N, CA, C and O atoms as a Tripos MOL2 file, in Angstrom:
@<TRIPOS>MOLECULE
protein
  284   283    71     0     0
PROTEIN
NO_CHARGES

@<TRIPOS>ATOM
      1 N           3.1880    3.3260   -9.6460 N.3       1 MET1
      2 CA          3.3100    3.4860   -8.2080 C.3       1 MET1
      3 C           2.7730    4.8610   -7.8210 C.2       1 MET1
      4 O           3.0150    5.8610   -8.4960 O.2       1 MET1
      5 N           2.0550    4.8730   -6.7400 N.am      2 LYS2
      6 CA          1.4760    6.1100   -6.2160 C.3       2 LYS2
      7 C           1.9570    6.2610   -4.7810 C.2       2 LYS2
      8 O           2.1420    5.2640   -4.0840 O.2       2 LYS2
      9 N           2.1610    7.4890   -4.3320 N.am      3 GLN3
     10 CA          2.6210    7.7300   -2.9630 C.3       3 GLN3
     11 C           1.8030    8.8500   -2.3410 C.2       3 GLN3
     12 O           1.5180    9.8650   -2.9760 O.2       3 GLN3
     13 N           1.4280    8.6390   -1.0700 N.am      4 ILE4
     14 CA          0.7710    9.7110   -0.3210 C.3       4 ILE4
     15 C           1.5440    9.9280    0.9780 C.2       4 ILE4
     16 O           2.0070    8.9740    1.6020 O.2       4 ILE4
     17 N           1.6750   11.1660    1.3690 N.am      5 ASP5
     18 CA          2.4280   11.5310    2.5720 C.3       5 ASP5
     19 C           1.4400   11.9200    3.6640 C.2       5 ASP5
     20 O           0.8090   12.9760    3.6070 O.2       5 ASP5
     21 N           1.3220   11.0530    4.6470 N.am      6 GLU6
     22 CA          0.3850   11.2760    5.7490 C.3       6 GLU6
     23 C           1.1150   11.6040    7.0470 C.2       6 GLU6
     24 O           0.5190   11.5600    8.1230 O.2       6 GLU6
     25 N           2.3960   11.9320    6.9520 N.am      7 ARG7
     26 CA          3.1360   12.3120    8.1590 C.3       7 ARG7
     27 C           2.5290   13.5800    8.7410 C.2       7 ARG7
     28 O           2.2530   14.5420    8.0240 O.2       7 ARG7
     29 N           2.3280   13.5640   10.0370 N.am      8 GLY8
     30 CA          1.7270   14.7070   10.7130 C.3       8 GLY8
     31 C           0.2150   14.5930   10.8560 C.2       8 GLY8
     32 O          -0.4040   15.3920   11.5590 O.2       8 GLY8
     33 N          -0.3810   13.6130   10.2000 N.am      9 ASN9
     34 CA         -1.8300   13.4170   10.2890 C.3       9 ASN9
     35 C          -2.1550   12.3220   11.2960 C.2       9 ASN9
     36 O          -1.5750   11.2360   11.2620 O.2       9 ASN9
     37 N          -3.0860   12.6200   12.1850 N.am     10 ALA10
     38 CA         -3.5480   11.6360   13.1660 C.3      10 ALA10
     39 C          -4.7100   10.8490   12.5750 C.2      10 ALA10
     40 O          -5.4210   11.3400   11.6980 O.2      10 ALA10
     41 N          -4.8960    9.6320   13.0580 N.am     11 CYS11
     42 CA         -6.0170    8.8040   12.5970 C.3      11 CYS11
     43 C          -7.3320    9.4520   13.0010 C.2      11 CYS11
     44 O          -7.4470   10.0300   14.0820 O.2      11 CYS11
     45 N          -8.2990    9.3520   12.1420 N.am     12 PRO12
     46 CA         -8.4290    8.4380   11.0160 C.3      12 PRO12
     47 C          -8.0210    9.0190    9.6640 C.2      12 PRO12
     48 O          -8.2540    8.3830    8.6360 O.2      12 PRO12
     49 N          -7.4210   10.2050    9.6380 N.am     13 ILE13
     50 CA         -7.1030   10.8630    8.3650 C.3      13 ILE13
     51 C          -6.2380    9.9920    7.4500 C.2      13 ILE13
     52 O          -6.5640    9.8880    6.2680 O.2      13 ILE13
     53 N          -5.1440    9.3510    7.9250 N.am     14 PRO14
     54 CA         -4.3620    8.5050    7.0110 C.3      14 PRO14
     55 C          -5.1750    7.3560    6.4110 C.2      14 PRO14
     56 O          -4.9580    6.9820    5.2580 O.2      14 PRO14
     57 N          -6.0930    6.8040    7.1710 N.am     15 VAL15
     58 CA         -6.9360    5.7160    6.6670 C.3      15 VAL15
     59 C          -7.8900    6.2460    5.5920 C.2      15 VAL15
     60 O          -8.0700    5.6090    4.5540 O.2      15 VAL15
     61 N          -8.4910    7.3930    5.8370 N.am     16 VAL16
     62 CA         -9.4120    7.9930    4.8670 C.3      16 VAL16
     63 C          -8.6710    8.2960    3.5630 C.2      16 VAL16
     64 O          -9.1780    8.0070    2.4790 O.2      16 VAL16
     65 N          -7.4810    8.8740    3.6670 N.am     17 HIS17
     66 CA         -6.7190    9.2040    2.4660 C.3      17 HIS17
     67 C          -6.2220    7.9470    1.7520 C.2      17 HIS17
     68 O          -6.1530    7.9200    0.5240 O.2      17 HIS17
     69 N          -5.8780    6.9100    2.5130 N.am     18 THR18
     70 CA         -5.4710    5.6400    1.9090 C.3      18 THR18
     71 C          -6.6360    5.0350    1.1360 C.2      18 THR18
     72 O          -6.4560    4.5320    0.0270 O.2      18 THR18
     73 N          -7.8190    5.0840    1.7150 N.am     19 LYS19
     74 CA         -9.0210    4.5660    1.0390 C.3      19 LYS19
     75 C          -9.2340    5.2870   -0.2820 C.2      19 LYS19
     76 O          -9.4610    4.6460   -1.3080 O.2      19 LYS19
     77 N          -9.1640    6.6110   -0.2680 N.am     20 LYS20
     78 CA         -9.3600    7.3920   -1.4920 C.3      20 LYS20
     79 C          -8.2850    7.0860   -2.5210 C.2      20 LYS20
     80 O          -8.5720    6.9810   -3.7130 O.2      20 LYS20
     81 N          -7.0390    6.9410   -2.0580 N.am     21 ALA21
     82 CA         -5.9420    6.6510   -2.9760 C.3      21 ALA21
     83 C          -6.1120    5.2790   -3.6200 C.2      21 ALA21
     84 O          -5.8860    5.1250   -4.8200 O.2      21 ALA21
     85 N          -6.5080    4.2810   -2.8300 N.am     22 LEU22
     86 CA         -6.7300    2.9490   -3.3930 C.3      22 LEU22
     87 C          -7.8630    2.9670   -4.4110 C.2      22 LEU22
     88 O          -7.7840    2.2980   -5.4410 O.2      22 LEU22
     89 N          -8.9140    3.7270   -4.1270 N.am     23 GLU23
     90 CA        -10.0490    3.8120   -5.0480 C.3      23 GLU23
     91 C          -9.6800    4.5090   -6.3530 C.2      23 GLU23
     92 O         -10.2760    4.2350   -7.3940 O.2      23 GLU23
     93 N          -8.7050    5.4040   -6.3000 N.am     24 SER24
     94 CA         -8.3430    6.1690   -7.4970 C.3      24 SER24
     95 C          -7.1810    5.5540   -8.2760 C.2      24 SER24
     96 O          -6.7420    6.1150   -9.2800 O.2      24 SER24
     97 N          -6.6860    4.4150   -7.8210 N.am     25 MET25
     98 CA         -5.5680    3.7870   -8.5280 C.3      25 MET25
     99 C          -6.0640    3.2180   -9.8470 C.2      25 MET25
    100 O          -6.9000    2.3150   -9.8770 O.2      25 MET25
    101 N          -5.5370    3.7600  -10.9290 N.am     26 ASP26
    102 CA         -5.9620    3.3560  -12.2640 C.3      26 ASP26
    103 C          -4.8110    2.6170  -12.9380 C.2      26 ASP26
    104 O          -3.9590    3.2280  -13.5820 O.2      26 ASP26
    105 N          -4.7970    1.3100  -12.7820 N.am     27 GLY27
    106 CA         -3.7420    0.5140  -13.3920 C.3      27 GLY27
    107 C          -2.4770    0.4130  -12.5590 C.2      27 GLY27
    108 O          -1.5930   -0.3900  -12.8600 O.2      27 GLY27
    109 N          -2.3860    1.2230  -11.5150 N.am     28 GLU28
    110 CA         -1.2120    1.1580  -10.6460 C.3      28 GLU28
    111 C          -1.3950   -0.0070   -9.6770 C.2      28 GLU28
    112 O          -2.5150   -0.3360   -9.2850 O.2      28 GLU28
    113 N          -0.2920   -0.6160   -9.3040 N.am     29 THR29
    114 CA         -0.3920   -1.7760   -8.4300 C.3      29 THR29
    115 C           0.2580   -1.5570   -7.0770 C.2      29 THR29
    116 O           0.1670   -2.4170   -6.2010 O.2      29 THR29
    117 N           0.9120   -0.4190   -6.8940 N.am     30 LYS30
    118 CA          1.5760   -0.1790   -5.6180 C.3      30 LYS30
    119 C           1.2530    1.2160   -5.1090 C.2      30 LYS30
    120 O           1.2960    2.2010   -5.8460 O.2      30 LYS30
    121 N           0.9260    1.2660   -3.8180 N.am     31 LEU31
    122 CA          0.6710    2.5280   -3.1280 C.3      31 LEU31
    123 C           1.6200    2.6010   -1.9470 C.2      31 LEU31
    124 O           1.6900    1.6710   -1.1440 O.2      31 LEU31
    125 N           2.3460    3.6940   -1.8390 N.am     32 ILE32
    126 CA          3.2150    3.9220   -0.6880 C.3      32 ILE32
    127 C           2.5580    4.9870    0.1720 C.2      32 ILE32
    128 O           2.2220    6.0710   -0.3060 O.2      32 ILE32
    129 N           2.3770    4.6630    1.4570 N.am     33 VAL33
    130 CA          1.7850    5.5890    2.4080 C.3      33 VAL33
    131 C           2.8450    5.9180    3.4440 C.2      33 VAL33
    132 O           3.3320    5.0250    4.1370 O.2      33 VAL33
    133 N           3.2100    7.1880    3.5570 N.am     34 LEU34
    134 CA          4.1800    7.6260    4.5500 C.3      34 LEU34
    135 C           3.4380    8.0880    5.7990 C.2      34 LEU34
    136 O           2.5650    8.9520    5.7190 O.2      34 LEU34
    137 N           3.7790    7.5210    6.9420 N.am     35 VAL35
    138 CA          3.1690    7.8940    8.2130 C.3      35 VAL35
    139 C           4.2590    8.0740    9.2580 C.2      35 VAL35
    140 O           5.3890    7.6230    9.0660 O.2      35 VAL35
    141 N           3.9230    8.7340   10.3680 N.am     36 ASP36
    142 CA          4.9430    8.9890   11.3880 C.3      36 ASP36
    143 C           4.4880    8.6480   12.8000 C.2      36 ASP36
    144 O           5.0600    9.1340   13.7760 O.2      36 ASP36
    145 N           3.4530    7.8090   12.9080 N.am     37 ASN37
    146 CA          3.0230    7.3870   14.2450 C.3      37 ASN37
    147 C           2.5020    5.9620   14.1780 C.2      37 ASN37
    148 O           1.9310    5.5390   13.1730 O.2      37 ASN37
    149 N           2.7070    5.2340   15.2540 N.am     38 GLU38
    150 CA          2.3770    3.8050   15.2850 C.3      38 GLU38
    151 C           0.8820    3.5230   15.1250 C.2      38 GLU38
    152 O           0.5290    2.5530   14.4540 O.2      38 GLU38
    153 N          -0.0200    4.3310   15.7150 N.am     39 PRO39
    154 CA         -1.4420    4.0640   15.4680 C.3      39 PRO39
    155 C          -1.8030    4.1270   13.9800 C.2      39 PRO39
    156 O          -2.6190    3.3350   13.5080 O.2      39 PRO39
    157 N          -1.2050    5.0550   13.2470 N.am     40 ALA40
    158 CA         -1.4800    5.1470   11.8070 C.3      40 ALA40
    159 C          -0.9640    3.9080   11.0870 C.2      40 ALA40
    160 O          -1.6250    3.3960   10.1830 O.2      40 ALA40
    161 N           0.2150    3.4200   11.4810 N.am     41 VAL41
    162 CA          0.7470    2.1920   10.8850 C.3      41 VAL41
    163 C          -0.2390    1.0520   11.0840 C.2      41 VAL41
    164 O          -0.5820    0.3440   10.1380 O.2      41 VAL41
    165 N          -0.6840    0.8810   12.2990 N.am     42 GLN42
    166 CA         -1.5930   -0.2180   12.6200 C.3      42 GLN42
    167 C          -2.9330   -0.0750   11.9040 C.2      42 GLN42
    168 O          -3.4450   -1.0460   11.3460 O.2      42 GLN42
    169 N          -3.4980    1.1160   11.9170 N.am     43 ASN43
    170 CA         -4.8190    1.3240   11.3220 C.3      43 ASN43
    171 C          -4.8050    1.2260    9.8000 C.2      43 ASN43
    172 O          -5.7050    0.6270    9.2110 O.2      43 ASN43
    173 N          -3.7930    1.8100    9.1590 N.am     44 VAL44
    174 CA         -3.6980    1.7230    7.6990 C.3      44 VAL44
    175 C          -3.4390    0.2710    7.2900 C.2      44 VAL44
    176 O          -4.0110   -0.2110    6.3120 O.2      44 VAL44
    177 N          -2.5830   -0.4190    8.0300 N.am     45 THR45
    178 CA         -2.3040   -1.8310    7.7400 C.3      45 THR45
    179 C          -3.5780   -2.6570    7.8410 C.2      45 THR45
    180 O          -3.8790   -3.4390    6.9390 O.2      45 THR45
    181 N          -4.3200   -2.4960    8.9100 N.am     46 ARG46
    182 CA         -5.5560   -3.2420    9.1220 C.3      46 ARG46
    183 C          -6.5720   -2.9420    8.0040 C.2      46 ARG46
    184 O          -7.2240   -3.8470    7.4850 O.2      46 ARG46
    185 N          -6.6890   -1.6640    7.6500 N.am     47 PHE47
    186 CA         -7.6230   -1.2820    6.5900 C.3      47 PHE47
    187 C          -7.2240   -1.9240    5.2610 C.2      47 PHE47
    188 O          -8.0570   -2.5340    4.5900 O.2      47 PHE47
    189 N          -5.9580   -1.7910    4.8810 N.am     48 ALA48
    190 CA         -5.5000   -2.3110    3.5840 C.3      48 ALA48
    191 C          -5.6360   -3.8310    3.5190 C.2      48 ALA48
    192 O          -6.0490   -4.3760    2.4960 O.2      48 ALA48
    193 N          -5.2930   -4.5070    4.6010 N.am     49 GLU49
    194 CA         -5.4470   -5.9620    4.6170 C.3      49 GLU49
    195 C          -6.9190   -6.3600    4.4920 C.2      49 GLU49
    196 O          -7.2430   -7.3820    3.8880 O.2      49 GLU49
    197 N          -7.8010   -5.5490    5.0650 N.am     50 GLY50
    198 CA         -9.2330   -5.7920    4.9410 C.3      50 GLY50
    199 C          -9.7390   -5.6180    3.5140 C.2      50 GLY50
    200 O         -10.7970   -6.1330    3.1510 O.2      50 GLY50
    201 N          -8.9710   -4.8880    2.7120 N.am     51 LYS51
    202 CA         -9.3040   -4.6860    1.2970 C.3      51 LYS51
    203 C          -8.5240   -5.6630    0.4060 C.2      51 LYS51
    204 O          -8.4040   -5.4580   -0.8020 O.2      51 LYS51
    205 N          -8.0020   -6.7180    1.0170 N.am     52 ASN52
    206 CA         -7.2450   -7.7590    0.3110 C.3      52 ASN52
    207 C          -5.9840   -7.2410   -0.3600 C.2      52 ASN52
    208 O          -5.5930   -7.7300   -1.4200 O.2      52 ASN52
    209 N          -5.3500   -6.2570    0.2520 N.am     53 CYS53
    210 CA         -4.0760   -5.7510   -0.2360 C.3      53 CYS53
    211 C          -2.9510   -6.4150    0.5500 C.2      53 CYS53
    212 O          -3.0830   -6.6950    1.7410 O.2      53 CYS53
    213 N          -1.8680   -6.6540   -0.1300 N.am     54 GLU54
    214 CA         -0.6660   -7.1270    0.5410 C.3      54 GLU54
    215 C           0.0170   -5.9020    1.1440 C.2      54 GLU54
    216 O           0.1780   -4.8890    0.4630 O.2      54 GLU54
    217 N           0.4160   -5.9830    2.4050 N.am     55 VAL55
    218 CA          0.9890   -4.8270    3.0840 C.3      55 VAL55
    219 C           2.3850   -5.1650    3.5930 C.2      55 VAL55
    220 O           2.6020   -6.2080    4.2100 O.2      55 VAL55
    221 N           3.3200   -4.2690    3.3250 N.am     56 LYS56
    222 CA          4.6680   -4.3770    3.8710 C.3      56 LYS56
    223 C           4.9860   -3.0510    4.5380 C.2      56 LYS56
    224 O           4.6270   -1.9890    4.0280 O.2      56 LYS56
    225 N           5.6550   -3.1130    5.6690 N.am     57 SER57
    226 CA          5.9970   -1.9090    6.4230 C.3      57 SER57
    227 C           7.5050   -1.8370    6.5780 C.2      57 SER57
    228 O           8.1680   -2.8420    6.8350 O.2      57 SER57
    229 N           8.0350   -0.6380    6.4200 N.am     58 GLU58
    230 CA          9.4700   -0.4340    6.5690 C.3      58 GLU58
    231 C           9.7080    0.8580    7.3360 C.2      58 GLU58
    232 O           9.2180    1.9190    6.9480 O.2      58 GLU58
    233 N          10.4590    0.7650    8.4220 N.am     59 LYS59
    234 CA         10.8000    1.9640    9.1810 C.3      59 LYS59
    235 C          11.9170    2.6840    8.4360 C.2      59 LYS59
    236 O          12.9600    2.0940    8.1570 O.2      59 LYS59
    237 N          11.7010    3.9540    8.1150 N.am     60 ILE60
    238 CA         12.7080    4.6980    7.3640 C.3      60 ILE60
    239 C          13.4920    5.6660    8.2490 C.2      60 ILE60
    240 O          14.5770    6.1120    7.8760 O.2      60 ILE60
    241 N          12.9430    5.9910    9.4210 N.am     61 SER61
    242 CA         13.6410    6.8380   10.3900 C.3      61 SER61
    243 C          12.8510    6.7970   11.6910 C.2      61 SER61
    244 O          11.8130    6.1410   11.7740 O.2      61 SER61
    245 N          13.3430    7.4930   12.6940 N.am     62 ASP62
    246 CA         12.5970    7.5730   13.9450 C.3      62 ASP62
    247 C          11.3210    8.3850   13.7860 C.2      62 ASP62
    248 O          10.4610    8.3770   14.6670 O.2      62 ASP62
    249 N          11.1950    9.0880   12.6600 N.am     63 HIS63
    250 CA         10.0420    9.9630   12.4520 C.3      63 HIS63
    251 C           9.1850    9.5530   11.2660 C.2      63 HIS63
    252 O           8.3350   10.3200   10.8150 O.2      63 HIS63
    253 N           9.4030    8.3570   10.7640 N.am     64 GLY64
    254 CA          8.5830    7.9690    9.6210 C.3      64 GLY64
    255 C           8.6670    6.5000    9.2940 C.2      64 GLY64
    256 O           9.6330    5.8170    9.6340 O.2      64 GLY64
    257 N           7.6490    6.0400    8.6370 N.am     65 ARG65
    258 CA          7.5710    4.6530    8.2080 C.3      65 ARG65
    259 C           6.8490    4.6160    6.8640 C.2      65 ARG65
    260 O           5.9060    5.3760    6.6400 O.2      65 ARG65
    261 N           7.2840    3.7470    5.9860 N.am     66 GLU66
    262 CA          6.6140    3.5630    4.7180 C.3      66 GLU66
    263 C           5.7760    2.2970    4.7870 C.2      66 GLU66
    264 O           6.2350    1.2620    5.2710 O.2      66 GLU66
    265 N           4.5660    2.3860    4.3100 N.am     67 LEU67
    266 CA          3.7140    1.2180    4.1730 C.3      67 LEU67
    267 C           3.5090    0.9960    2.6780 C.2      67 LEU67
    268 O           3.1380    1.9160    1.9490 O.2      67 LEU67
    269 N           3.7490   -0.2140    2.2390 N.am     68 TYR68
    270 CA          3.5510   -0.5580    0.8440 C.3      68 TYR68
    271 C           2.3180   -1.4240    0.7430 C.2      68 TYR68
    272 O           2.2130   -2.4380    1.4320 O.2      68 TYR68
    273 N           1.3930   -1.0440   -0.0970 N.am     69 THR69
    274 CA          0.2230   -1.8770   -0.3130 C.3      69 THR69
    275 C           0.1770   -2.2520   -1.7730 C.2      69 THR69
    276 O           0.4120   -1.4170   -2.6470 O.2      69 THR69
    277 N          -0.1230   -3.4940   -2.0350 N.am     70 SER70
    278 CA         -0.2140   -3.9970   -3.4050 C.3      70 SER70
    279 C          -1.5570   -4.6650   -3.6120 C.2      70 SER70
    280 O          -2.0830   -5.3120   -2.7060 O.2      70 SER70
    281 N          -2.1050   -4.5110   -4.7900 N.am     71 ARG71
    282 CA         -3.3740   -5.1520   -5.1300 C.3      71 ARG71
    283 C          -3.1120   -6.3820   -5.9100 C.2      71 ARG71
    284 O          -4.0500   -7.0770   -6.2990 O.2      71 ARG71
@<TRIPOS>BOND
     1     1     2 1
     2     2     3 1
     3     3     4 2
     4     3     5 am
     5     5     6 1
     6     6     7 1
     7     7     8 2
     8     7     9 am
     9     9    10 1
    10    10    11 1
    11    11    12 2
    12    11    13 am
    13    13    14 1
    14    14    15 1
    15    15    16 2
    16    15    17 am
    17    17    18 1
    18    18    19 1
    19    19    20 2
    20    19    21 am
    21    21    22 1
    22    22    23 1
    23    23    24 2
    24    23    25 am
    25    25    26 1
    26    26    27 1
    27    27    28 2
    28    27    29 am
    29    29    30 1
    30    30    31 1
    31    31    32 2
    32    31    33 am
    33    33    34 1
    34    34    35 1
    35    35    36 2
    36    35    37 am
    37    37    38 1
    38    38    39 1
    39    39    40 2
    40    39    41 am
    41    41    42 1
    42    42    43 1
    43    43    44 2
    44    43    45 am
    45    45    46 1
    46    46    47 1
    47    47    48 2
    48    47    49 am
    49    49    50 1
    50    50    51 1
    51    51    52 2
    52    51    53 am
    53    53    54 1
    54    54    55 1
    55    55    56 2
    56    55    57 am
    57    57    58 1
    58    58    59 1
    59    59    60 2
    60    59    61 am
    61    61    62 1
    62    62    63 1
    63    63    64 2
    64    63    65 am
    65    65    66 1
    66    66    67 1
    67    67    68 2
    68    67    69 am
    69    69    70 1
    70    70    71 1
    71    71    72 2
    72    71    73 am
    73    73    74 1
    74    74    75 1
    75    75    76 2
    76    75    77 am
    77    77    78 1
    78    78    79 1
    79    79    80 2
    80    79    81 am
    81    81    82 1
    82    82    83 1
    83    83    84 2
    84    83    85 am
    85    85    86 1
    86    86    87 1
    87    87    88 2
    88    87    89 am
    89    89    90 1
    90    90    91 1
    91    91    92 2
    92    91    93 am
    93    93    94 1
    94    94    95 1
    95    95    96 2
    96    95    97 am
    97    97    98 1
    98    98    99 1
    99    99   100 2
   100    99   101 am
   101   101   102 1
   102   102   103 1
   103   103   104 2
   104   103   105 am
   105   105   106 1
   106   106   107 1
   107   107   108 2
   108   107   109 am
   109   109   110 1
   110   110   111 1
   111   111   112 2
   112   111   113 am
   113   113   114 1
   114   114   115 1
   115   115   116 2
   116   115   117 am
   117   117   118 1
   118   118   119 1
   119   119   120 2
   120   119   121 am
   121   121   122 1
   122   122   123 1
   123   123   124 2
   124   123   125 am
   125   125   126 1
   126   126   127 1
   127   127   128 2
   128   127   129 am
   129   129   130 1
   130   130   131 1
   131   131   132 2
   132   131   133 am
   133   133   134 1
   134   134   135 1
   135   135   136 2
   136   135   137 am
   137   137   138 1
   138   138   139 1
   139   139   140 2
   140   139   141 am
   141   141   142 1
   142   142   143 1
   143   143   144 2
   144   143   145 am
   145   145   146 1
   146   146   147 1
   147   147   148 2
   148   147   149 am
   149   149   150 1
   150   150   151 1
   151   151   152 2
   152   151   153 am
   153   153   154 1
   154   154   155 1
   155   155   156 2
   156   155   157 am
   157   157   158 1
   158   158   159 1
   159   159   160 2
   160   159   161 am
   161   161   162 1
   162   162   163 1
   163   163   164 2
   164   163   165 am
   165   165   166 1
   166   166   167 1
   167   167   168 2
   168   167   169 am
   169   169   170 1
   170   170   171 1
   171   171   172 2
   172   171   173 am
   173   173   174 1
   174   174   175 1
   175   175   176 2
   176   175   177 am
   177   177   178 1
   178   178   179 1
   179   179   180 2
   180   179   181 am
   181   181   182 1
   182   182   183 1
   183   183   184 2
   184   183   185 am
   185   185   186 1
   186   186   187 1
   187   187   188 2
   188   187   189 am
   189   189   190 1
   190   190   191 1
   191   191   192 2
   192   191   193 am
   193   193   194 1
   194   194   195 1
   195   195   196 2
   196   195   197 am
   197   197   198 1
   198   198   199 1
   199   199   200 2
   200   199   201 am
   201   201   202 1
   202   202   203 1
   203   203   204 2
   204   203   205 am
   205   205   206 1
   206   206   207 1
   207   207   208 2
   208   207   209 am
   209   209   210 1
   210   210   211 1
   211   211   212 2
   212   211   213 am
   213   213   214 1
   214   214   215 1
   215   215   216 2
   216   215   217 am
   217   217   218 1
   218   218   219 1
   219   219   220 2
   220   219   221 am
   221   221   222 1
   222   222   223 1
   223   223   224 2
   224   223   225 am
   225   225   226 1
   226   226   227 1
   227   227   228 2
   228   227   229 am
   229   229   230 1
   230   230   231 1
   231   231   232 2
   232   231   233 am
   233   233   234 1
   234   234   235 1
   235   235   236 2
   236   235   237 am
   237   237   238 1
   238   238   239 1
   239   239   240 2
   240   239   241 am
   241   241   242 1
   242   242   243 1
   243   243   244 2
   244   243   245 am
   245   245   246 1
   246   246   247 1
   247   247   248 2
   248   247   249 am
   249   249   250 1
   250   250   251 1
   251   251   252 2
   252   251   253 am
   253   253   254 1
   254   254   255 1
   255   255   256 2
   256   255   257 am
   257   257   258 1
   258   258   259 1
   259   259   260 2
   260   259   261 am
   261   261   262 1
   262   262   263 1
   263   263   264 2
   264   263   265 am
   265   265   266 1
   266   266   267 1
   267   267   268 2
   268   267   269 am
   269   269   270 1
   270   270   271 1
   271   271   272 2
   272   271   273 am
   273   273   274 1
   274   274   275 1
   275   275   276 2
   276   275   277 am
   277   277   278 1
   278   278   279 1
   279   279   280 2
   280   279   281 am
   281   281   282 1
   282   282   283 1
   283   283   284 2
@<TRIPOS>SUBSTRUCTURE
     1 MET1         2 RESIDUE 1 A MET
     2 LYS2         6 RESIDUE 1 A LYS
     3 GLN3        10 RESIDUE 1 A GLN
     4 ILE4        14 RESIDUE 1 A ILE
     5 ASP5        18 RESIDUE 1 A ASP
     6 GLU6        22 RESIDUE 1 A GLU
     7 ARG7        26 RESIDUE 1 A ARG
     8 GLY8        30 RESIDUE 1 A GLY
     9 ASN9        34 RESIDUE 1 A ASN
    10 ALA10       38 RESIDUE 1 A ALA
    11 CYS11       42 RESIDUE 1 A CYS
    12 PRO12       46 RESIDUE 1 A PRO
    13 ILE13       50 RESIDUE 1 A ILE
    14 PRO14       54 RESIDUE 1 A PRO
    15 VAL15       58 RESIDUE 1 A VAL
    16 VAL16       62 RESIDUE 1 A VAL
    17 HIS17       66 RESIDUE 1 A HIS
    18 THR18       70 RESIDUE 1 A THR
    19 LYS19       74 RESIDUE 1 A LYS
    20 LYS20       78 RESIDUE 1 A LYS
    21 ALA21       82 RESIDUE 1 A ALA
    22 LEU22       86 RESIDUE 1 A LEU
    23 GLU23       90 RESIDUE 1 A GLU
    24 SER24       94 RESIDUE 1 A SER
    25 MET25       98 RESIDUE 1 A MET
    26 ASP26      102 RESIDUE 1 A ASP
    27 GLY27      106 RESIDUE 1 A GLY
    28 GLU28      110 RESIDUE 1 A GLU
    29 THR29      114 RESIDUE 1 A THR
    30 LYS30      118 RESIDUE 1 A LYS
    31 LEU31      122 RESIDUE 1 A LEU
    32 ILE32      126 RESIDUE 1 A ILE
    33 VAL33      130 RESIDUE 1 A VAL
    34 LEU34      134 RESIDUE 1 A LEU
    35 VAL35      138 RESIDUE 1 A VAL
    36 ASP36      142 RESIDUE 1 A ASP
    37 ASN37      146 RESIDUE 1 A ASN
    38 GLU38      150 RESIDUE 1 A GLU
    39 PRO39      154 RESIDUE 1 A PRO
    40 ALA40      158 RESIDUE 1 A ALA
    41 VAL41      162 RESIDUE 1 A VAL
    42 GLN42      166 RESIDUE 1 A GLN
    43 ASN43      170 RESIDUE 1 A ASN
    44 VAL44      174 RESIDUE 1 A VAL
    45 THR45      178 RESIDUE 1 A THR
    46 ARG46      182 RESIDUE 1 A ARG
    47 PHE47      186 RESIDUE 1 A PHE
    48 ALA48      190 RESIDUE 1 A ALA
    49 GLU49      194 RESIDUE 1 A GLU
    50 GLY50      198 RESIDUE 1 A GLY
    51 LYS51      202 RESIDUE 1 A LYS
    52 ASN52      206 RESIDUE 1 A ASN
    53 CYS53      210 RESIDUE 1 A CYS
    54 GLU54      214 RESIDUE 1 A GLU
    55 VAL55      218 RESIDUE 1 A VAL
    56 LYS56      222 RESIDUE 1 A LYS
    57 SER57      226 RESIDUE 1 A SER
    58 GLU58      230 RESIDUE 1 A GLU
    59 LYS59      234 RESIDUE 1 A LYS
    60 ILE60      238 RESIDUE 1 A ILE
    61 SER61      242 RESIDUE 1 A SER
    62 ASP62      246 RESIDUE 1 A ASP
    63 HIS63      250 RESIDUE 1 A HIS
    64 GLY64      254 RESIDUE 1 A GLY
    65 ARG65      258 RESIDUE 1 A ARG
    66 GLU66      262 RESIDUE 1 A GLU
    67 LEU67      266 RESIDUE 1 A LEU
    68 TYR68      270 RESIDUE 1 A TYR
    69 THR69      274 RESIDUE 1 A THR
    70 SER70      278 RESIDUE 1 A SER
    71 ARG71      282 RESIDUE 1 A ARG
């Protein structure tokens, strides 16, 4: 499992970092992306689904959400 913290980053930065993280996953099957704004949730979800990843989203607080992507 790999995790990246994108809280505080506005789009497209979370998407760019998610792309790099997915490309660098070596044998790992789960990536957790932490974000804190709804546009990032939507954009990262759309990007990951476009890469044939399964995406699950979980609100962890009023200031953050975890996105789980699986290959």
